[in-house]
Amino acid sequence: MNHLAPSLAQGIAAMNLAISDAQQQKLLHYLALLKKWNKTYNLTALRDESKMVSHHILDSLTLLPYTESAQTMIDVGSGGGMPGIPTAICRPDLQILLLDANTKKTTFLQQAVIELGLKNVSVSSSRVEALHGKTADIITSRAFAELCDFVTLTRQLLHENSHWVAMKGIYPSEEIARLPENVEAYQIDQLTVPTLDAERHMVLLRPTQGATA
């Protein structure tokens, strides 16, 4: 799949990200695994490899600037590993938990972590509301649920300095309006993903002052 290397490199350059050649090769290896396992496990509806670069890899990498001060992250409803695995490849110092209730998907995630040599990643096959005793600096999700459900179901994963980072498509004004009173969306950034002709937004949320986690 090295024919995808130029489009990946061009996309990364357009996003002004510093990602080494070795990391880019690992991202392409991940795409190859995704494509191979997708035939059996239905991890993604996409079949077009070139679209996988933009929709899965570059889209996931929009999260990277938001992880700079973090040491731990939980990717909720990780599915085929997005955004957790691309983030883990590019941030080997960031400890990441991939969480999904679908055992077929977590079987793939376990195998991908082994084949890609991701020492900083663990995988949990459980429902998020059943996960206790785990917290992280960042709780993220790409396609798990609408914002109200996301923050409600993952509240126990926060510690006092944590926040949520939700990856969204179009500006989620209605979802923001339905947020619980004790949660605020304090930053919403419109993003551009190279060669991806669709709206993308990053929504940063946190408990309001005085709210108990």
CSV table of N, CA, C and O in Angstrom, one decimal, residues 103-212:
chain,number,residue,atom,x,y,z
A,103,THR,N,-16.9,-7.0,20.7
A,103,THR,CA,-15.7,-7.9,20.8
A,103,THR,C,-15.0,-8.2,19.5
A,103,THR,O,-13.8,-8.4,19.5
A,104,LYS,N,-15.7,-8.2,18.4
A,104,LYS,CA,-15.0,-8.3,17.1
A,104,LYS,C,-14.1,-7.2,16.9
A,104,LYS,O,-12.9,-7.3,16.4
A,105,LYS,N,-14.5,-6.0,17.2
A,105,LYS,CA,-13.7,-4.8,17.0
A,105,LYS,C,-12.5,-4.8,18.0
A,105,LYS,O,-11.4,-4.5,17.6
A,106,THR,N,-12.7,-5.2,19.2
A,106,THR,CA,-11.6,-5.2,20.2
A,106,THR,C,-10.6,-6.3,19.8
A,106,THR,O,-9.4,-6.2,20.1
A,107,THR,N,-11.1,-7.4,19.2
A,107,THR,CA,-10.2,-8.5,18.7
A,107,THR,C,-9.2,-7.9,17.7
A,107,THR,O,-8.0,-8.1,17.7
A,108,PHE,N,-9.8,-7.1,16.7
A,108,PHE,CA,-9.0,-6.4,15.8
A,108,PHE,C,-8.0,-5.4,16.4
A,108,PHE,O,-6.8,-5.4,16.1
A,109,LEU,N,-8.5,-4.7,17.4
A,109,LEU,CA,-7.7,-3.7,18.0
A,109,LEU,C,-6.5,-4.3,18.8
A,109,LEU,O,-5.3,-3.8,18.7
A,110,GLN,N,-6.7,-5.4,19.4
A,110,GLN,CA,-5.7,-6.2,20.1
A,110,GLN,C,-4.6,-6.6,19.1
A,110,GLN,O,-3.4,-6.5,19.4
A,111,GLN,N,-5.0,-7.1,18.0
A,111,GLN,CA,-4.1,-7.6,17.0
A,111,GLN,C,-3.3,-6.5,16.4
A,111,GLN,O,-2.1,-6.6,16.2
A,112,ALA,N,-4.0,-5.4,16.1
A,112,ALA,CA,-3.3,-4.2,15.5
A,112,ALA,C,-2.2,-3.7,16.5
A,112,ALA,O,-1.1,-3.3,16.1
A,113,VAL,N,-2.6,-3.6,17.8
A,113,VAL,CA,-1.6,-3.1,18.8
A,113,VAL,C,-0.4,-4.0,18.8
A,113,VAL,O,0.7,-3.5,18.9
A,114,ILE,N,-0.6,-5.3,18.7
A,114,ILE,CA,0.6,-6.2,18.7
A,114,ILE,C,1.4,-6.1,17.4
A,114,ILE,O,2.6,-5.9,17.5
A,115,GLU,N,0.7,-6.1,16.3
A,115,GLU,CA,1.5,-6.0,15.0
A,115,GLU,C,2.2,-4.7,14.8
A,115,GLU,O,3.2,-4.6,14.2
A,116,LEU,N,1.6,-3.6,15.4
A,116,LEU,CA,2.2,-2.3,15.2
A,116,LEU,C,3.2,-2.0,16.3
A,116,LEU,O,3.9,-0.9,16.3
A,117,GLY,N,3.3,-2.9,17.3
A,117,GLY,CA,4.2,-2.7,18.4
A,117,GLY,C,3.9,-1.5,19.3
A,117,GLY,O,4.8,-0.7,19.7
A,118,LEU,N,2.6,-1.3,19.5
A,118,LEU,CA,2.2,-0.1,20.3
A,118,LEU,C,2.2,-0.4,21.8
A,118,LEU,O,1.2,-0.8,22.4
A,119,LYS,N,3.4,-0.1,22.4
A,119,LYS,CA,3.5,-0.4,23.9
A,119,LYS,C,2.7,0.5,24.7
A,119,LYS,O,2.5,0.3,25.9
A,120,ASN,N,2.3,1.6,24.2
A,120,ASN,CA,1.5,2.7,24.9
A,120,ASN,C,0.0,2.5,24.9
A,120,ASN,O,-0.7,3.4,25.3
A,121,VAL,N,-0.4,1.4,24.3
A,121,VAL,CA,-1.9,1.2,24.1
A,121,VAL,C,-2.4,-0.1,24.8
A,121,VAL,O,-1.8,-1.1,24.8
A,122,SER,N,-3.5,0.1,25.5
A,122,SER,CA,-4.2,-1.1,26.0
A,122,SER,C,-5.7,-1.1,25.5
A,122,SER,O,-6.1,0.0,25.0
A,123,VAL,N,-6.3,-2.2,25.5
A,123,VAL,CA,-7.6,-2.4,24.9
A,123,VAL,C,-8.6,-3.0,25.9
A,123,VAL,O,-8.2,-3.9,26.6
A,124,SER,N,-9.8,-2.4,26.0
A,124,SER,CA,-10.8,-2.9,26.9
A,124,SER,C,-12.1,-3.2,26.1
A,124,SER,O,-12.6,-2.3,25.4
A,125,SER,N,-12.6,-4.4,26.3
A,125,SER,CA,-13.8,-4.8,25.6
A,125,SER,C,-14.9,-4.7,26.7
A,125,SER,O,-15.3,-5.7,27.3
A,126,SER,N,-15.5,-3.5,26.8
A,126,SER,CA,-16.6,-3.3,27.8
A,126,SER,C,-17.4,-2.1,27.4
A,126,SER,O,-17.0,-1.3,26.7
A,127,ARG,N,-18.6,-2.0,28.0
A,127,ARG,CA,-19.4,-0.8,27.8
A,127,ARG,C,-18.8,0.3,28.7
A,127,ARG,O,-18.3,0.0,29.8
A,128,VAL,N,-18.8,1.5,28.2
A,128,VAL,CA,-18.2,2.6,28.9
A,128,VAL,C,-18.7,2.8,30.3
A,128,VAL,O,-18.0,3.1,31.3
A,129,GLU,N,-20.0,2.6,30.5
A,129,GLU,CA,-20.6,2.9,31.8
A,129,GLU,C,-20.2,1.8,32.8
A,129,GLU,O,-20.4,2.0,34.0
A,130,ALA,N,-19.7,0.7,32.3
A,130,ALA,CA,-19.2,-0.4,33.2
A,130,ALA,C,-17.7,-0.3,33.5
A,130,ALA,O,-17.2,-1.0,34.3
A,131,LEU,N,-17.1,0.7,33.0
A,131,LEU,CA,-15.6,0.9,33.2
A,131,LEU,C,-15.4,1.8,34.4
A,131,LEU,O,-15.8,3.0,34.4
A,132,HIS,N,-14.8,1.2,35.5
A,132,HIS,CA,-14.6,2.0,36.7
A,132,HIS,C,-13.1,1.9,37.1
A,132,HIS,O,-12.4,0.9,36.7
A,133,GLY,N,-12.7,2.8,37.9
A,133,GLY,CA,-11.3,2.8,38.4
A,133,GLY,C,-10.3,3.3,37.4
A,133,GLY,O,-9.1,3.1,37.6
A,134,LYS,N,-10.8,3.8,36.2
A,134,LYS,CA,-9.9,4.3,35.2
A,134,LYS,C,-10.2,5.8,35.0
A,134,LYS,O,-11.4,6.2,34.9
A,135,THR,N,-9.2,6.6,34.9
A,135,THR,CA,-9.4,8.0,34.5
A,135,THR,C,-8.3,8.4,33.6
A,135,THR,O,-7.3,7.7,33.4
A,136,ALA,N,-8.5,9.5,32.9
A,136,ALA,CA,-7.5,10.0,31.9
A,136,ALA,C,-7.5,11.5,31.8
A,136,ALA,O,-8.5,12.1,32.1
A,137,ASP,N,-6.4,12.1,31.2
A,137,ASP,CA,-6.4,13.5,31.0
A,137,ASP,C,-7.4,13.9,30.0
A,137,ASP,O,-8.0,15.0,30.1
A,138,ILE,N,-7.5,13.1,28.9
A,138,ILE,CA,-8.4,13.4,27.8
A,138,ILE,C,-9.4,12.2,27.6
A,138,ILE,O,-8.9,11.1,27.5
A,139,ILE,N,-10.6,12.5,27.5
A,139,ILE,CA,-11.6,11.5,27.1
A,139,ILE,C,-12.1,11.9,25.7
A,139,ILE,O,-12.7,13.0,25.5
A,140,THR,N,-11.9,11.1,24.7
A,140,THR,CA,-12.2,11.4,23.3
A,140,THR,C,-13.1,10.4,22.7
A,140,THR,O,-13.3,9.3,23.1
A,141,SER,N,-13.7,10.9,21.6
A,141,SER,CA,-14.6,10.0,20.8
A,141,SER,C,-14.8,10.6,19.5
A,141,SER,O,-14.9,11.8,19.3
A,142,ARG,N,-14.8,9.7,18.4
A,142,ARG,CA,-15.0,10.2,17.1
A,142,ARG,C,-16.5,10.0,16.6
A,142,ARG,O,-17.0,10.8,15.9
A,143,ALA,N,-17.0,8.9,16.9
A,143,ALA,CA,-18.4,8.6,16.4
A,143,ALA,C,-19.2,7.8,17.4
A,143,ALA,O,-20.0,6.9,17.0
A,144,PHE,N,-19.0,8.1,18.7
A,144,PHE,CA,-19.6,7.2,19.7
A,144,PHE,C,-21.0,7.6,20.0
A,144,PHE,O,-21.9,6.7,20.0
A,145,ALA,N,-21.3,8.8,20.2
A,145,ALA,CA,-22.7,9.2,20.6
A,145,ALA,C,-22.8,10.7,20.5
A,145,ALA,O,-21.8,11.4,20.3
A,146,GLU,N,-24.0,11.2,20.7
A,146,GLU,CA,-24.2,12.7,20.7
A,146,GLU,C,-23.6,13.2,22.0
A,146,GLU,O,-23.4,12.5,23.0
A,147,LEU,N,-23.3,14.5,22.1
A,147,LEU,CA,-22.5,15.1,23.1
A,147,LEU,C,-23.1,14.8,24.5
A,147,LEU,O,-22.4,14.5,25.5
A,148,CYS,N,-24.4,15.0,24.7
A,148,CYS,CA,-25.0,14.8,26.0
A,148,CYS,C,-24.8,13.4,26.5
A,148,CYS,O,-24.4,13.2,27.6
A,149,ASP,N,-25.0,12.4,25.6
A,149,ASP,CA,-24.8,11.0,26.0
A,149,ASP,C,-23.3,10.7,26.3
A,149,ASP,O,-22.9,10.0,27.3
A,150,PHE,N,-22.5,11.3,25.5
A,150,PHE,CA,-21.0,11.1,25.6
A,150,PHE,C,-20.5,11.6,27.0
A,150,PHE,O,-19.9,10.8,27.7
A,151,VAL,N,-20.9,12.8,27.4
A,151,VAL,CA,-20.4,13.3,28.6
A,151,VAL,C,-21.0,12.6,29.8
A,151,VAL,O,-20.4,12.4,30.9
A,152,THR,N,-22.3,12.2,29.7
A,152,THR,CA,-23.0,11.6,30.8
A,152,THR,C,-22.4,10.2,31.0
A,152,THR,O,-22.2,9.8,32.2
A,153,LEU,N,-22.2,9.4,30.0
A,153,LEU,CA,-21.7,8.1,30.1
A,153,LEU,C,-20.2,8.0,30.5
A,153,LEU,O,-19.8,6.9,31.1
A,154,THR,N,-19.5,9.0,30.3
A,154,THR,CA,-18.0,9.0,30.6
A,154,THR,C,-17.6,9.8,31.7
A,154,THR,O,-16.4,10.0,32.0
A,155,ARG,N,-18.6,10.4,32.5
A,155,ARG,CA,-18.2,11.3,33.6
A,155,ARG,C,-17.3,10.7,34.6
A,155,ARG,O,-16.4,11.4,35.1
A,156,GLN,N,-17.5,9.4,34.9
A,156,GLN,CA,-16.6,8.7,35.9
A,156,GLN,C,-15.2,8.6,35.4
A,156,GLN,O,-14.3,8.2,36.3
A,157,LEU,N,-14.9,8.8,34.2
A,157,LEU,CA,-13.5,8.7,33.7
A,157,LEU,C,-12.7,9.9,33.8
A,157,LEU,O,-11.5,9.9,33.6
A,158,LEU,N,-13.3,11.0,34.3
A,158,LEU,CA,-12.6,12.3,34.5
A,158,LEU,C,-11.9,12.3,35.8
A,158,LEU,O,-12.4,11.8,36.8
A,159,HIS,N,-10.8,13.0,35.9
A,159,HIS,CA,-10.2,13.4,37.2
A,159,HIS,C,-10.3,14.9,37.2
A,159,HIS,O,-10.8,15.6,36.3
A,160,GLU,N,-9.8,15.6,38.2
A,160,GLU,CA,-10.0,17.0,38.4
A,160,GLU,C,-9.5,17.9,37.3
A,160,GLU,O,-10.0,19.0,37.1
A,161,ASN,N,-8.5,17.4,36.6
A,161,ASN,CA,-7.9,18.2,35.5
A,161,ASN,C,-8.2,17.7,34.1
A,161,ASN,O,-7.6,18.1,33.1
A,162,SER,N,-9.2,16.7,34.0
A,162,SER,CA,-9.5,16.2,32.7
A,162,SER,C,-10.4,17.1,31.9
A,162,SER,O,-11.1,17.9,32.5
A,163,HIS,N,-10.5,16.8,30.6
A,163,HIS,CA,-11.6,17.3,29.8
A,163,HIS,C,-11.9,16.4,28.7
A,163,HIS,O,-11.2,15.4,28.4
A,164,TRP,N,-13.0,16.7,28.1
A,164,TRP,CA,-13.5,15.9,26.9
A,164,TRP,C,-13.1,16.5,25.6
A,164,TRP,O,-13.1,17.8,25.5
A,165,VAL,N,-12.7,15.7,24.7
A,165,VAL,CA,-12.4,16.3,23.3
A,165,VAL,C,-13.3,15.4,22.3
A,165,VAL,O,-13.0,14.3,22.1
A,166,ALA,N,-14.3,16.0,21.8
A,166,ALA,CA,-15.2,15.3,20.9
A,166,ALA,C,-15.0,15.7,19.5
A,166,ALA,O,-15.0,16.9,19.2
A,167,MET,N,-14.8,14.7,18.6
A,167,MET,CA,-14.6,15.0,17.2
A,167,MET,C,-16.0,14.9,16.5
A,167,MET,O,-16.7,13.9,16.6
A,168,LYS,N,-16.3,16.0,15.8
A,168,LYS,CA,-17.7,16.1,15.2
A,168,LYS,C,-17.6,16.5,13.8
A,168,LYS,O,-16.6,17.1,13.3
A,169,GLY,N,-18.7,16.3,13.0
A,169,GLY,CA,-18.7,16.8,11.7
A,169,GLY,C,-19.2,18.2,11.6
A,169,GLY,O,-18.5,19.1,11.9
A,170,ILE,N,-20.5,18.4,11.2
A,170,ILE,CA,-21.0,19.8,11.1
A,170,ILE,C,-21.1,20.4,12.5
A,170,ILE,O,-21.1,19.6,13.5
A,171,TYR,N,-21.1,21.7,12.6
A,171,TYR,CA,-21.2,22.4,13.9
A,171,TYR,C,-22.4,21.8,14.7
A,171,TYR,O,-23.5,22.0,14.3
A,172,PRO,N,-22.1,21.2,15.9
A,172,PRO,CA,-23.2,20.5,16.6
A,172,PRO,C,-24.0,21.4,17.5
A,172,PRO,O,-24.1,21.2,18.7
A,173,SER,N,-24.7,22.4,16.9
A,173,SER,CA,-25.4,23.4,17.8
A,173,SER,C,-26.5,22.8,18.6
A,173,SER,O,-26.7,23.1,19.8
A,174,GLU,N,-27.2,21.9,18.0
A,174,GLU,CA,-28.4,21.3,18.7
A,174,GLU,C,-27.8,20.4,19.9
A,174,GLU,O,-28.4,20.4,21.0
A,175,GLU,N,-26.8,19.7,19.6
A,175,GLU,CA,-26.2,18.8,20.6
A,175,GLU,C,-25.6,19.7,21.8
A,175,GLU,O,-25.8,19.3,23.0
A,176,ILE,N,-25.0,20.8,21.5
A,176,ILE,CA,-24.5,21.7,22.5
A,176,ILE,C,-25.6,22.2,23.4
A,176,ILE,O,-25.5,22.3,24.6
A,177,ALA,N,-26.7,22.5,22.7
A,177,ALA,CA,-27.9,23.1,23.4
A,177,ALA,C,-28.5,22.0,24.4
A,177,ALA,O,-29.1,22.4,25.4
A,178,ARG,N,-28.3,20.7,24.1
A,178,ARG,CA,-28.8,19.7,25.0
A,178,ARG,C,-27.8,19.2,26.1
A,178,ARG,O,-28.1,18.3,26.8
A,179,LEU,N,-26.7,19.8,26.2
A,179,LEU,CA,-25.7,19.4,27.2
A,179,LEU,C,-26.3,19.6,28.6
A,179,LEU,O,-27.1,20.5,28.8
A,180,PRO,N,-25.9,18.8,29.5
A,180,PRO,CA,-26.3,19.0,30.9
A,180,PRO,C,-25.8,20.3,31.4
A,180,PRO,O,-24.8,20.9,30.9
A,181,GLU,N,-26.6,20.9,32.4
A,181,GLU,CA,-26.2,22.2,32.9
A,181,GLU,C,-24.8,22.3,33.5
A,181,GLU,O,-24.2,23.4,33.5
A,182,ASN,N,-24.3,21.2,34.0
A,182,ASN,CA,-23.0,21.2,34.7
A,182,ASN,C,-21.9,20.9,33.8
A,182,ASN,O,-20.8,20.6,34.2
A,183,VAL,N,-22.1,21.0,32.4
A,183,VAL,CA,-21.0,20.8,31.5
A,183,VAL,C,-21.0,21.9,30.5
A,183,VAL,O,-22.1,22.3,30.0
A,184,GLU,N,-19.8,22.4,30.2
A,184,GLU,CA,-19.8,23.5,29.2
A,184,GLU,C,-18.8,23.1,28.0
A,184,GLU,O,-17.8,22.5,28.2
A,185,ALA,N,-19.3,23.5,26.8
A,185,ALA,CA,-18.4,23.4,25.7
A,185,ALA,C,-17.6,24.7,25.6
A,185,ALA,O,-18.1,25.8,25.3
A,186,TYR,N,-16.3,24.7,26.0
A,186,TYR,CA,-15.6,26.0,26.2
A,186,TYR,C,-14.7,26.3,25.0
A,186,TYR,O,-14.2,27.4,24.9
A,187,GLN,N,-14.6,25.4,24.1
A,187,GLN,CA,-13.9,25.7,22.8
A,187,GLN,C,-14.4,24.8,21.7
A,187,GLN,O,-14.5,23.6,21.9
A,188,ILE,N,-14.7,25.5,20.6
A,188,ILE,CA,-15.1,24.7,19.4
A,188,ILE,C,-14.4,25.3,18.2
A,188,ILE,O,-14.4,26.4,17.9
A,189,ASP,N,-13.6,24.4,17.6
A,189,ASP,CA,-12.7,24.8,16.5
A,189,ASP,C,-13.2,24.1,15.2
A,189,ASP,O,-13.4,22.9,15.2
A,190,GLN,N,-13.3,24.9,14.1
A,190,GLN,CA,-13.5,24.3,12.8
A,190,GLN,C,-12.2,23.9,12.2
A,190,GLN,O,-11.2,24.6,12.3
A,191,LEU,N,-12.2,22.7,11.7
A,191,LEU,CA,-11.0,22.1,11.2
A,191,LEU,C,-11.1,21.9,9.7
A,191,LEU,O,-12.1,21.7,9.1
A,192,THR,N,-9.9,21.8,9.1
A,192,THR,CA,-9.8,21.5,7.7
A,192,THR,C,-8.9,20.2,7.6
A,192,THR,O,-7.8,20.2,8.1
A,193,VAL,N,-9.5,19.2,6.9
A,193,VAL,CA,-8.8,17.9,6.7
A,193,VAL,C,-8.5,17.9,5.2
A,193,VAL,O,-9.4,17.9,4.4
A,194,PRO,N,-7.2,17.8,4.8
A,194,PRO,CA,-6.8,17.8,3.4
A,194,PRO,C,-7.6,16.7,2.6
A,194,PRO,O,-7.6,15.5,3.1
A,195,THR,N,-8.1,17.0,1.5
A,195,THR,CA,-8.8,16.2,0.5
A,195,THR,C,-10.1,15.6,1.1
A,195,THR,O,-10.7,14.7,0.5
A,196,LEU,N,-10.5,16.0,2.3
A,196,LEU,CA,-11.8,15.6,2.9
A,196,LEU,C,-12.8,16.7,2.7
A,196,LEU,O,-12.7,17.7,3.4
A,197,ASP,N,-13.8,16.5,1.8
A,197,ASP,CA,-14.7,17.5,1.5
A,197,ASP,C,-15.9,17.4,2.4
A,197,ASP,O,-17.0,17.0,2.0
A,198,ALA,N,-15.7,17.7,3.7
A,198,ALA,CA,-16.8,17.6,4.7
A,198,ALA,C,-16.4,18.5,5.9
A,198,ALA,O,-15.2,18.7,6.1
A,199,GLU,N,-17.4,19.0,6.6
A,199,GLU,CA,-17.1,19.8,7.7
A,199,GLU,C,-16.6,19.0,8.9
A,199,GLU,O,-17.0,17.8,9.1
A,200,ARG,N,-15.7,19.5,9.6
A,200,ARG,CA,-15.2,18.9,10.8
A,200,ARG,C,-15.0,19.9,11.9
A,200,ARG,O,-14.5,21.0,11.7
A,201,HIS,N,-15.4,19.5,13.1
A,201,HIS,CA,-15.2,20.4,14.3
A,201,HIS,C,-14.7,19.6,15.5
A,201,HIS,O,-15.0,18.5,15.6
A,202,MET,N,-13.9,20.3,16.3
A,202,MET,CA,-13.4,19.7,17.5
A,202,MET,C,-14.0,20.5,18.7
A,202,MET,O,-14.0,21.7,18.7
A,203,VAL,N,-14.7,19.7,19.5
A,203,VAL,CA,-15.5,20.3,20.6
A,203,VAL,C,-14.8,19.9,22.0
A,203,VAL,O,-14.7,18.8,22.3
A,204,LEU,N,-14.3,20.9,22.7
A,204,LEU,CA,-13.7,20.7,24.0
A,204,LEU,C,-14.7,21.0,25.1
A,204,LEU,O,-15.3,22.1,25.1
A,205,LEU,N,-14.9,20.1,26.0
A,205,LEU,CA,-15.9,20.3,27.1
A,205,LEU,C,-15.2,20.0,28.4
A,205,LEU,O,-14.3,19.3,28.5
A,206,ARG,N,-15.9,20.6,29.5
A,206,ARG,CA,-15.4,20.3,30.8
A,206,ARG,C,-16.6,20.5,31.8
A,206,ARG,O,-17.5,21.3,31.4
A,207,PRO,N,-16.5,20.0,33.0
A,207,PRO,CA,-17.5,20.3,34.0
A,207,PRO,C,-17.4,21.8,34.3
A,207,PRO,O,-16.3,22.3,34.4
A,208,THR,N,-18.6,22.4,34.6
A,208,THR,CA,-18.5,23.8,35.0
A,208,THR,C,-18.0,23.9,36.4
A,208,THR,O,-17.9,23.0,37.2
A,209,GLN,N,-17.5,25.1,36.7
A,209,GLN,CA,-16.9,25.4,38.0
A,209,GLN,C,-17.9,25.0,39.1
A,209,GLN,O,-19.1,25.4,39.1
A,210,GLY,N,-17.4,24.3,40.1
A,210,GLY,CA,-18.2,23.9,41.2
A,210,GLY,C,-19.0,22.6,41.0
A,210,GLY,O,-19.6,22.0,41.9
A,211,ALA,N,-19.0,22.1,39.7
A,211,ALA,CA,-19.7,20.8,39.5
A,211,ALA,C,-18.8,19.7,40.0
A,211,ALA,O,-17.6,19.7,39.9
A,212,THR,N,-19.5,18.7,40.6
A,212,THR,CA,-18.7,17.5,41.1
A,212,THR,C,-18.6,16.5,40.0
A,212,THR,O,-19.6,16.2,39.3
